[in-house]
GROMACS .gro file of C-alpha atoms in nm:
model
  185
    1ASN     CA    1   8.371  12.988  14.858
    2GLN     CA    2   8.454  13.019  15.214
    3THR     CA    3   8.814  13.196  15.326
    4TYR     CA    4   8.808  12.947  15.655
    5GLU     CA    5   8.872  12.588  15.421
    6ARG     CA    6   8.925  12.408  15.725
    7LEU     CA    7   8.557  12.241  15.691
    8GLU     CA    8   8.324  11.959  15.689
    9ILE     CA    9   8.024  11.973  15.515
   10LEU     CA   10   7.725  11.773  15.647
   11VAL     CA   11   7.436  11.832  15.377
   12VAL     CA   12   7.129  11.614  15.578
   13ASP     CA   13   6.902  11.490  15.327
   14ASP     CA   14   6.617  11.488  15.508
   15GLY     CA   15   6.343  11.271  15.272
   16SER     CA   16   6.368  11.533  14.967
   17GLU     CA   17   6.167  11.479  14.681
   18ASP     CA   18   6.387  11.737  14.442
   19HIS     CA   19   6.711  11.692  14.285
   20SER     CA   20   6.943  11.854  14.519
   21VAL     CA   21   7.078  11.564  14.639
   22GLU     CA   22   7.234  11.491  14.284
   23GLN     CA   23   7.347  11.811  14.260
   24VAL     CA   24   7.549  11.791  14.562
   25ARG     CA   25   7.718  11.483  14.443
   26SER     CA   26   7.834  11.602  14.103
   27ILE     CA   27   8.030  11.853  14.320
   28ASN     CA   28   8.388  11.700  14.367
   29ASP     CA   29   8.481  11.847  14.710
   30PHE     CA   30   8.597  11.585  14.971
   31ARG     CA   31   8.492  11.749  15.250
   32ILE     CA   32   8.092  11.668  15.156
   33ARG     CA   33   7.926  11.451  15.296
   34ILE     CA   34   7.596  11.320  15.255
   35ILE     CA   35   7.367  11.162  15.544
   36THR     CA   36   7.007  11.039  15.375
   37GLN     CA   37   6.738  10.991  15.646
   38SER     CA   38   6.319  10.961  15.575
   39ASN     CA   39   6.195  11.286  15.638
   40GLN     CA   40   6.142  11.346  16.002
   41GLY     CA   41   6.128  11.730  15.988
   42GLN     CA   42   6.390  12.010  16.019
   43SER     CA   43   6.472  11.940  16.411
   44ALA     CA   44   6.541  11.599  16.345
   45ALA     CA   45   6.791  11.655  16.060
   46ARG     CA   46   7.021  11.924  16.230
   47ASN     CA   47   7.037  11.673  16.550
   48ARG     CA   48   7.154  11.378  16.330
   49GLY     CA   49   7.429  11.670  16.138
   50ILE     CA   50   7.522  11.782  16.500
   51GLU     CA   51   7.542  11.398  16.595
   52LEU     CA   52   7.773  11.303  16.296
   53ALA     CA   53   7.996  11.601  16.313
   54SER     CA   54   8.349  11.554  16.329
   55GLY     CA   55   8.417  11.921  16.431
   56ARG     CA   56   8.463  12.137  16.732
   57PHE     CA   57   8.204  12.337  16.614
   58ILE     CA   58   7.852  12.357  16.422
   59ALA     CA   59   7.708  12.628  16.150
   60PHE     CA   60   7.403  12.502  15.990
   61LEU     CA   61   7.283  12.642  15.601
   62ASP     CA   62   6.977  12.592  15.485
   63ALA     CA   63   6.873  12.594  15.140
   64ASP     CA   64   6.700  13.000  15.179
   65ASP     CA   65   7.056  13.086  15.337
   66THR     CA   66   7.338  13.255  15.160
   67TRP     CA   67   7.679  13.288  15.337
   68ASP     CA   68   7.913  13.557  15.253
   69SER     CA   69   8.269  13.424  15.183
   70ASP     CA   70   8.413  13.532  15.515
   71HIS     CA   71   8.136  13.412  15.774
   72VAL     CA   72   8.296  13.085  15.915
   73GLU     CA   73   8.590  13.309  15.922
   74SER     CA   74   8.495  13.594  16.113
   75LEU     CA   75   8.268  13.362  16.347
   76MET     CA   76   8.589  13.151  16.391
   77SER     CA   77   8.791  13.470  16.487
   78LEU     CA   78   8.484  13.558  16.744
   79ALA     CA   79   8.506  13.250  16.913
   80GLU     CA   80   8.914  13.292  16.974
   81LYS     CA   81   8.808  13.628  17.099
   82CYS     CA   82   8.488  13.482  17.354
   83PRO     CA   83   8.626  13.150  17.412
   84ALA     CA   84   8.323  13.060  17.669
   85ALA     CA   85   8.039  13.168  17.463
   86GLY     CA   86   7.821  12.897  17.387
   87LEU     CA   87   7.648  13.080  17.074
   88PHE     CA   88   7.804  13.273  16.818
   89ALA     CA   89   7.590  13.495  16.593
   90SER     CA   90   7.690  13.781  16.309
   91ALA     CA   91   7.416  14.051  16.234
   92TYR     CA   92   7.206  13.911  15.888
   93ARG     CA   93   7.037  14.048  15.611
   94THR     CA   94   6.666  13.930  15.480
   95LYS     CA   95   6.575  13.961  15.118
   96ASN     CA   96   6.212  14.057  15.004
   97ARG     CA   97   6.034  13.908  14.706
   98SER     CA   98   6.138  14.229  14.499
   99GLY     CA   99   6.484  14.176  14.596
  100GLN     CA  100   6.556  14.424  14.855
  101TYR     CA  101   6.791  14.388  15.164
  102THR     CA  102   6.695  14.453  15.476
  103GLU     CA  103   6.995  14.403  15.734
  104LEU     CA  104   6.883  14.317  16.092
  105VAL     CA  105   7.186  14.419  16.360
  106VAL     CA  106   7.165  14.475  16.722
  107CYS     CA  107   7.328  14.790  16.780
  108THR     CA  108   7.623  14.746  17.064
  109HIS     CA  109   7.757  14.989  17.293
  110GLY     CA  110   8.107  15.094  17.130
  111GLU     CA  111   8.028  14.881  16.804
  112ASP     CA  112   8.337  14.714  16.857
  113ARG     CA  113   8.347  14.527  16.474
  114SER     CA  114   8.492  14.257  16.585
  115GLY     CA  115   8.250  14.120  16.863
  116VAL     CA  116   8.109  14.151  17.166
  117VAL     CA  117   7.894  13.932  17.415
  118LEU     CA  118   7.563  14.056  17.433
  119PRO     CA  119   7.484  14.230  17.758
  120ASP     CA  120   7.126  14.086  17.807
  121TYR     CA  121   7.034  13.821  17.508
  122PHE     CA  122   6.647  13.800  17.637
  123LYS     CA  123   6.578  14.150  17.661
  124LEU     CA  124   6.719  14.206  17.294
  125ALA     CA  125   6.556  13.848  17.147
  126ALA     CA  126   6.241  13.986  17.299
  127ARG     CA  127   6.210  14.304  17.064
  128ALA     CA  128   6.303  14.110  16.717
  129PRO     CA  129   6.465  13.804  16.567
  130ILE     CA  130   6.828  13.875  16.634
  131VAL     CA  131   6.995  13.531  16.550
  132TRP     CA  132   6.911  13.333  16.247
  133VAL     CA  133   6.981  13.032  16.203
  134GLY     CA  134   7.215  13.037  15.924
  135ALA     CA  135   7.430  13.310  16.113
  136VAL     CA  136   7.530  13.081  16.415
  137MET     CA  137   7.820  12.881  16.512
  138ILE     CA  138   7.809  12.696  16.833
  139PRO     CA  139   8.029  12.490  16.998
  140LYS     CA  140   7.937  12.099  16.967
  141ARG     CA  141   8.056  12.057  17.366
  142VAL     CA  142   7.699  12.295  17.415
  143PHE     CA  143   7.506  12.022  17.236
  144ASP     CA  144   7.671  11.730  17.446
  145GLN     CA  145   7.520  11.957  17.742
  146ILE     CA  146   7.205  12.087  17.671
  147GLY     CA  147   7.072  11.818  17.397
  148GLY     CA  148   6.929  11.823  17.042
  149PHE     CA  149   6.632  12.092  16.885
  150LEU     CA  150   6.319  11.984  16.963
  151VAL     CA  151   6.198  11.699  16.754
  152GLY     CA  152   5.867  11.737  16.592
  153GLU     CA  153   5.879  12.119  16.631
  154HIS     CA  154   5.787  12.275  16.288
  155ARG     CA  155   5.837  12.672  16.390
  156GLY     CA  156   6.057  12.809  16.663
  157GLY     CA  157   6.261  12.520  16.754
  158ASP     CA  158   6.616  12.740  16.659
  159ARG     CA  159   6.461  13.025  16.894
  160GLU     CA  160   6.412  12.771  17.200
  161MET     CA  161   6.748  12.658  17.116
  162TRP     CA  162   6.911  13.016  17.158
  163ALA     CA  163   6.709  13.057  17.454
  164ARG     CA  164   6.807  12.717  17.611
  165ILE     CA  165   7.214  12.826  17.561
  166ALA     CA  166   7.154  13.149  17.647
  167CYS     CA  167   7.055  13.018  18.020
  168THR     CA  168   7.364  12.891  18.033
  169TYR     CA  169   7.617  13.046  17.807
  170ASP     CA  170   7.700  13.388  17.676
  171VAL     CA  171   7.592  13.488  17.381
  172ALA     CA  172   7.886  13.683  17.159
  173TYR     CA  173   7.751  13.872  16.826
  174LEU     CA  174   7.916  14.033  16.524
  175SER     CA  175   7.739  14.328  16.432
  176SER     CA  176   7.933  14.303  16.054
  177THR     CA  177   7.655  14.113  15.826
  178SER     CA  178   7.766  13.820  15.660
  179VAL     CA  179   7.464  13.630  15.590
  180THR     CA  180   7.142  13.663  15.418
  181TYR     CA  181   6.829  13.492  15.407
  182ASP     CA  182   6.604  13.453  15.125
  183CYS     CA  183   6.193  13.501  15.271
  184VAL     CA  184   6.117  13.381  14.923
  185ALA     CA  185   6.414  13.080  14.871
   0.00000   0.00000   0.00000
């Protein structure tokens, strides 16, 4: 349901045992491509999707994340505004067991709603996880340069990737919330 429709949707089935692949196959949308591999873990699945993607940008949507309808369009606008950045992210919200939402937003000076380059990613990230995997978009060229996610890393592989990117590139950020992470999904 994205307002930005020029999408390639790669679904990486990393040895799932539920019926999710059948559900995806039932969707009649030419943009969807299913990639099947034996269970190798989250990082290997992400790397496989990155490898096979044909677009200029990569965004991730895990099973426990939901994008608002303008999420991709907002990040594409941010990429136009900050073309040298290596990571584009929006604020996000979490949903807890009782159905309550908490927004996680980095306060940026001047509150430019069209996005800013974060002044010091590492200082901000030391306080809280400011970038969520479902809220990012990364130019494919960045992965070509710095490599993929660490295979075998079960927790924190995404934060390690953001840090590697931030060592080389600017991190561009939107303080508007466009992603929900369901903590109990």
